[in-house]
mmCIF file of C-alpha atoms and ligand atoms in Angstrom:
data_model
loop_
_atom_site.group_PDB
_atom_site.id
_atom_site.type_symbol
_atom_site.label_atom_id
_atom_site.label_comp_id
_atom_site.label_asym_id
_atom_site.label_seq_id
_atom_site.Cartn_x
_atom_site.Cartn_y
_atom_site.Cartn_z
ATOM 1 C CA MET A 24 19.228 58.358 31.702
ATOM 2 C CA LYS A 25 18.361 55.291 33.762
ATOM 3 C CA THR A 26 14.800 55.459 32.464
ATOM 4 C CA LEU A 27 16.004 55.692 28.863
ATOM 5 C CA LYS A 28 18.285 52.654 29.329
ATOM 6 C CA THR A 29 15.415 50.680 30.837
ATOM 7 C CA THR A 30 13.142 51.684 28.006
ATOM 8 C CA ILE A 31 15.721 50.600 25.401
ATOM 9 C CA LEU A 32 16.287 47.316 27.228
ATOM 10 C CA ILE A 33 12.562 46.580 27.380
ATOM 11 C CA GLY A 34 12.339 47.493 23.709
ATOM 12 C CA VAL A 35 15.146 45.116 22.746
ATOM 13 C CA ILE A 36 13.694 42.266 24.802
ATOM 14 C CA GLY A 37 10.274 42.892 23.280
ATOM 15 C CA LEU A 38 11.663 42.903 19.735
ATOM 16 C CA ALA A 39 13.623 39.700 20.363
ATOM 17 C CA THR A 40 10.490 38.043 21.673
ATOM 18 C CA ILE A 41 8.491 39.091 18.623
ATOM 19 C CA VAL A 42 11.218 37.862 16.234
ATOM 20 C CA SER A 43 11.570 34.504 17.980
ATOM 21 C CA CYS A 44 7.799 34.058 18.131
ATOM 22 C CA LYS A 45 7.488 34.811 14.428
ATOM 23 C CA LYS A 46 10.274 32.348 13.619
ATOM 24 C CA GLU A 47 8.648 29.599 15.651
ATOM 25 C CA LYS A 48 5.288 30.207 14.044
ATOM 26 C CA LYS A 49 6.822 29.958 10.582
ATOM 27 C CA GLU A 50 8.499 26.638 11.397
ATOM 28 C CA VAL A 51 5.248 25.210 12.717
ATOM 29 C CA GLU A 52 3.495 26.246 9.529
ATOM 30 C CA VAL A 53 6.142 24.621 7.304
ATOM 31 C CA ILE A 54 5.921 21.308 9.163
ATOM 32 C CA LYS A 55 2.156 21.334 8.950
ATOM 33 C CA LYS A 56 2.194 21.977 5.212
ATOM 34 C CA GLU A 57 4.590 19.087 4.647
ATOM 35 C CA ASP A 58 2.454 16.816 6.786
ATOM 36 C CA ILE A 59 -0.611 17.735 4.773
ATOM 37 C CA ILE A 60 1.161 17.137 1.453
ATOM 38 C CA GLU A 61 2.419 13.760 2.709
ATOM 39 C CA SER A 62 -0.992 12.647 3.940
ATOM 40 C CA VAL A 63 -2.696 13.726 0.702
ATOM 41 C CA LYS A 64 -0.061 11.807 -1.281
ATOM 42 C CA ALA A 65 -0.503 8.698 0.869
ATOM 43 C CA ALA A 66 -4.294 8.841 0.549
ATOM 44 C CA ALA A 67 -4.072 9.212 -3.241
ATOM 45 C CA GLU A 68 -1.663 6.287 -3.520
ATOM 46 C CA GLU A 69 -3.900 4.141 -1.337
ATOM 47 C CA LYS A 70 -6.878 5.047 -3.497
ATOM 48 C CA ILE A 71 -5.016 4.077 -6.686
ATOM 49 C CA GLU A 72 -3.909 0.796 -5.098
ATOM 50 C CA LYS A 73 -7.437 0.011 -3.961
ATOM 51 C CA ALA A 74 -8.904 0.917 -7.366
ATOM 52 C CA LYS A 75 -6.651 -1.682 -8.982
ATOM 53 C CA LYS A 76 -8.077 -4.382 -6.764
ATOM 54 C CA LYS A 77 -11.754 -3.539 -6.973
ATOM 55 C CA LEU A 78 -13.999 -3.938 -9.963
ATOM 56 C CA SER A 79 -17.729 -3.379 -10.372
ATOM 57 C CA ILE A 80 -19.636 -4.584 -13.410
ATOM 58 C CA THR A 81 -23.263 -4.696 -14.534
ATOM 59 C CA LEU A 82 -25.175 -7.560 -16.119
ATOM 60 C CA GLU A 83 -27.269 -6.990 -19.238
ATOM 61 C CA PRO A 84 -30.298 -9.031 -20.328
ATOM 62 C CA LYS A 85 -29.797 -11.763 -22.953
ATOM 63 C CA ASN A 86 -32.186 -14.015 -24.898
ATOM 64 C CA ASP A 87 -34.957 -11.386 -24.606
ATOM 65 C CA SER A 88 -34.966 -11.633 -20.816
ATOM 66 C CA ASN A 89 -35.294 -8.684 -18.449
ATOM 67 C CA ILE A 90 -32.612 -9.980 -16.119
ATOM 68 C CA THR A 91 -30.131 -7.432 -14.875
ATOM 69 C CA GLY A 92 -27.632 -7.349 -12.071
ATOM 70 C CA SER A 93 -24.569 -5.852 -10.548
ATOM 71 C CA ILE A 94 -21.411 -7.510 -9.300
ATOM 72 C CA THR A 95 -18.453 -6.228 -7.328
ATOM 73 C CA PHE A 96 -15.167 -8.095 -7.170
ATOM 74 C CA THR A 97 -12.663 -7.142 -4.486
ATOM 75 C CA GLU A 98 -9.235 -8.673 -4.007
ATOM 76 C CA THR A 99 -7.723 -8.551 -0.538
ATOM 77 C CA GLU A 100 -4.604 -10.443 0.494
ATOM 78 C CA GLY A 101 -4.911 -13.000 -2.284
ATOM 79 C CA ILE A 102 -8.643 -13.641 -1.876
ATOM 80 C CA VAL A 103 -11.137 -12.438 -4.467
ATOM 81 C CA ASN A 104 -14.576 -11.730 -3.046
ATOM 82 C CA MET A 105 -17.564 -11.586 -5.353
ATOM 83 C CA VAL A 106 -20.796 -9.930 -4.234
ATOM 84 C CA ALA A 107 -23.637 -10.021 -6.736
ATOM 85 C CA GLU A 108 -27.283 -9.119 -6.963
ATOM 86 C CA VAL A 109 -29.369 -10.421 -9.851
ATOM 87 C CA LYS A 110 -32.886 -9.172 -10.568
ATOM 88 C CA GLY A 111 -35.758 -10.436 -12.680
ATOM 89 C CA LEU A 112 -35.415 -14.227 -12.474
ATOM 90 C CA ALA A 113 -38.190 -16.680 -11.591
ATOM 91 C CA GLU A 114 -38.130 -17.929 -7.999
ATOM 92 C CA GLY A 115 -35.842 -20.937 -7.712
ATOM 93 C CA GLU A 116 -32.260 -21.983 -8.367
ATOM 94 C CA HIS A 117 -30.146 -20.644 -11.190
ATOM 95 C CA ALA A 118 -26.606 -21.186 -12.405
ATOM 96 C CA ILE A 119 -23.892 -18.564 -12.591
ATOM 97 C CA HIS A 120 -20.526 -19.113 -14.233
ATOM 98 C CA ILE A 121 -17.483 -17.329 -15.540
ATOM 99 C CA HIS A 122 -17.278 -17.855 -19.292
ATOM 100 C CA GLU A 123 -14.065 -17.490 -21.263
ATOM 101 C CA LYS A 124 -14.507 -14.263 -23.276
ATOM 102 C CA ALA A 125 -15.517 -10.743 -22.206
ATOM 103 C CA ASP A 126 -17.858 -10.448 -25.183
ATOM 104 C CA CYS A 127 -21.569 -10.046 -24.421
ATOM 105 C CA SER A 128 -22.365 -8.775 -27.925
ATOM 106 C CA SER A 129 -24.525 -11.669 -29.191
ATOM 107 C CA ALA A 130 -28.253 -11.789 -28.346
ATOM 108 C CA ASP A 131 -27.908 -15.303 -26.899
ATOM 109 C CA GLY A 132 -24.761 -14.589 -24.873
ATOM 110 C CA LYS A 133 -22.861 -17.346 -26.711
ATOM 111 C CA SER A 134 -20.239 -14.803 -27.820
ATOM 112 C CA THR A 135 -18.715 -15.331 -24.351
ATOM 113 C CA GLY A 136 -17.729 -18.895 -25.321
ATOM 114 C CA GLY A 137 -17.747 -21.866 -22.968
ATOM 115 C CA HIS A 138 -16.928 -22.001 -19.278
ATOM 116 C CA TRP A 139 -13.596 -20.454 -18.342
ATOM 117 C CA ASN A 140 -11.442 -23.542 -17.897
ATOM 118 C CA PRO A 141 -7.721 -22.720 -17.864
ATOM 119 C CA GLY A 142 -6.881 -26.020 -16.132
ATOM 120 C CA LEU A 143 -8.615 -28.130 -18.824
ATOM 121 C CA THR A 144 -10.539 -30.038 -16.167
ATOM 122 C CA PRO A 145 -14.100 -31.450 -16.305
ATOM 123 C CA HIS A 146 -17.132 -29.330 -15.398
ATOM 124 C CA GLY A 147 -18.329 -29.813 -11.830
ATOM 125 C CA LYS A 148 -19.210 -28.441 -8.434
ATOM 126 C CA TRP A 149 -16.666 -25.939 -7.103
ATOM 127 C CA GLY A 150 -14.056 -27.788 -5.043
ATOM 128 C CA ALA A 151 -15.094 -31.291 -6.213
ATOM 129 C CA LYS A 152 -12.380 -33.980 -6.270
ATOM 130 C CA GLU A 153 -13.500 -35.052 -9.760
ATOM 131 C CA GLY A 154 -12.639 -31.584 -11.026
ATOM 132 C CA TYR A 155 -14.315 -28.295 -11.779
ATOM 133 C CA HIS A 156 -13.760 -25.300 -14.004
ATOM 134 C CA LYS A 157 -12.319 -22.072 -12.604
ATOM 135 C CA GLY A 158 -15.592 -20.534 -13.778
ATOM 136 C CA ASP A 159 -17.900 -22.985 -12.000
ATOM 137 C CA ILE A 160 -19.333 -20.658 -9.368
ATOM 138 C CA GLY A 161 -22.457 -22.844 -9.093
ATOM 139 C CA ASN A 162 -26.115 -22.165 -8.302
ATOM 140 C CA PHE A 163 -27.857 -19.447 -6.336
ATOM 141 C CA LYS A 164 -31.419 -19.022 -5.078
ATOM 142 C CA THR A 165 -33.878 -16.315 -5.989
ATOM 143 C CA ASP A 166 -36.805 -15.306 -3.816
ATOM 144 C CA ALA A 167 -40.432 -14.615 -4.835
ATOM 145 C CA SER A 168 -39.501 -11.073 -5.858
ATOM 146 C CA GLY A 169 -36.976 -12.478 -8.334
ATOM 147 C CA ILE A 170 -33.905 -11.204 -6.526
ATOM 148 C CA GLY A 171 -30.882 -13.378 -5.955
ATOM 149 C CA ASN A 172 -27.888 -12.455 -3.817
ATOM 150 C CA ILE A 173 -24.633 -14.281 -4.341
ATOM 151 C CA THR A 174 -21.434 -14.128 -2.353
ATOM 152 C CA PHE A 175 -18.401 -16.134 -3.331
ATOM 153 C CA ALA A 176 -14.769 -16.018 -2.217
ATOM 154 C CA THR A 177 -11.724 -17.843 -3.503
ATOM 155 C CA ASN A 178 -7.942 -17.698 -3.674
ATOM 156 C CA GLU A 179 -8.088 -19.406 -7.093
ATOM 157 C CA TRP A 180 -8.873 -16.126 -8.822
ATOM 158 C CA CYS A 181 -7.094 -12.787 -9.006
ATOM 159 C CA LEU A 182 -7.892 -9.361 -10.423
ATOM 160 C CA GLY A 183 -5.360 -8.535 -13.093
ATOM 161 C CA CYS A 184 -2.382 -10.628 -11.933
ATOM 162 C CA ASP A 185 0.089 -12.235 -14.360
ATOM 163 C CA ASP A 186 -1.185 -15.777 -13.760
ATOM 164 C CA GLU A 187 -3.612 -16.524 -16.591
ATOM 165 C CA LYS A 188 -4.908 -19.521 -14.645
ATOM 166 C CA LYS A 189 -6.167 -17.089 -11.999
ATOM 167 C CA ASN A 190 -6.887 -13.807 -13.726
ATOM 168 C CA ILE A 191 -10.625 -13.283 -14.209
ATOM 169 C CA ILE A 192 -10.218 -9.954 -16.041
ATOM 170 C CA GLY A 193 -11.130 -10.377 -19.694
ATOM 171 C CA LYS A 194 -13.721 -13.086 -18.967
ATOM 172 C CA ALA A 195 -17.513 -12.798 -18.556
ATOM 173 C CA ILE A 196 -20.188 -13.620 -16.022
ATOM 174 C CA ILE A 197 -23.182 -15.549 -17.362
ATOM 175 C CA VAL A 198 -26.423 -16.165 -15.480
ATOM 176 C CA HIS A 199 -28.504 -19.095 -16.735
ATOM 177 C CA GLN A 200 -32.237 -19.633 -16.689
ATOM 178 C CA GLY A 201 -31.834 -23.168 -15.331
ATOM 179 C CA THR A 202 -29.890 -24.999 -12.678
ATOM 180 C CA ASP A 203 -26.384 -26.436 -12.967
ATOM 181 C CA ASP A 204 -26.535 -30.229 -12.380
ATOM 182 C CA PHE A 205 -22.731 -30.260 -11.829
ATOM 183 C CA THR A 206 -22.392 -33.479 -13.859
ATOM 184 C CA SER A 207 -23.455 -32.826 -17.466
ATOM 185 C CA GLN A 208 -20.476 -31.936 -19.677
ATOM 186 C CA PRO A 209 -19.230 -29.455 -20.553
ATOM 187 C CA SER A 210 -21.510 -26.971 -18.817
ATOM 188 C CA GLY A 211 -23.951 -28.535 -16.358
ATOM 189 C CA ALA A 212 -27.052 -28.346 -18.603
ATOM 190 C CA ALA A 213 -27.992 -25.005 -17.059
ATOM 191 C CA GLY A 214 -30.181 -23.817 -19.915
ATOM 192 C CA SER A 215 -30.164 -20.563 -21.824
ATOM 193 C CA ARG A 216 -27.975 -17.584 -20.983
ATOM 194 C CA VAL A 217 -30.254 -14.873 -19.645
ATOM 195 C CA SER A 218 -27.813 -12.248 -18.398
ATOM 196 C CA CYS A 219 -24.240 -11.310 -19.241
ATOM 197 C CA GLY A 220 -21.517 -9.051 -17.897
ATOM 198 C CA ALA A 221 -17.998 -8.591 -19.203
ATOM 199 C CA ILE A 222 -15.345 -8.590 -16.490
ATOM 200 C CA ILE A 223 -13.369 -5.629 -17.718
ATOM 201 C CA GLN A 224 -12.022 -2.481 -16.078
HETATM 202 CU CU1 CU B 21 -22.533 -20.751 -17.846
HETATM 203 ZN ZN1 ZN B 22 -18.118 -25.443 -15.946
#
């Protein structure tokens, strides 16, 4: 009888242990699943947010040139960073601007209109007291292999904000064969438009 009681007692304790272990395991699993769902959600939201503030475009040849390029714009904490690589130019200095329309359809690139100038200021060197257009990025150098790398950062642009004096979406990038003299009006006498890229998402 004593042995039977002991056996039953051991059995009950064992069962209770199994039940409690199972319960605990289940709870752990539920928490983990929720954590995973939350982290996946957060990552997806972050990705969407980042995608809104990053834009990559390509440049297509104009005026029978072979000049191509790629540009990435990234906006972080109110600063737009532009990183560009242009290929196929002669060694030297060349102008690059934002022009007012995202329309690269014409063979001469003139479908993009004039320099983007929402402040109706004179053409000039970026930051000049005398004035400059919001599209006056300036000149960049190309090496003997015809490659030019450009980096530019400003808080005077934005990617898709409501301020039309800052929003560069819907405009175009134009690379010129010549150099911007920063004084000739209205566009710095930079010569023909040899590459074009619409700034659109
Ligand atoms: Cu231009
Ligand atoms: Zn200009």
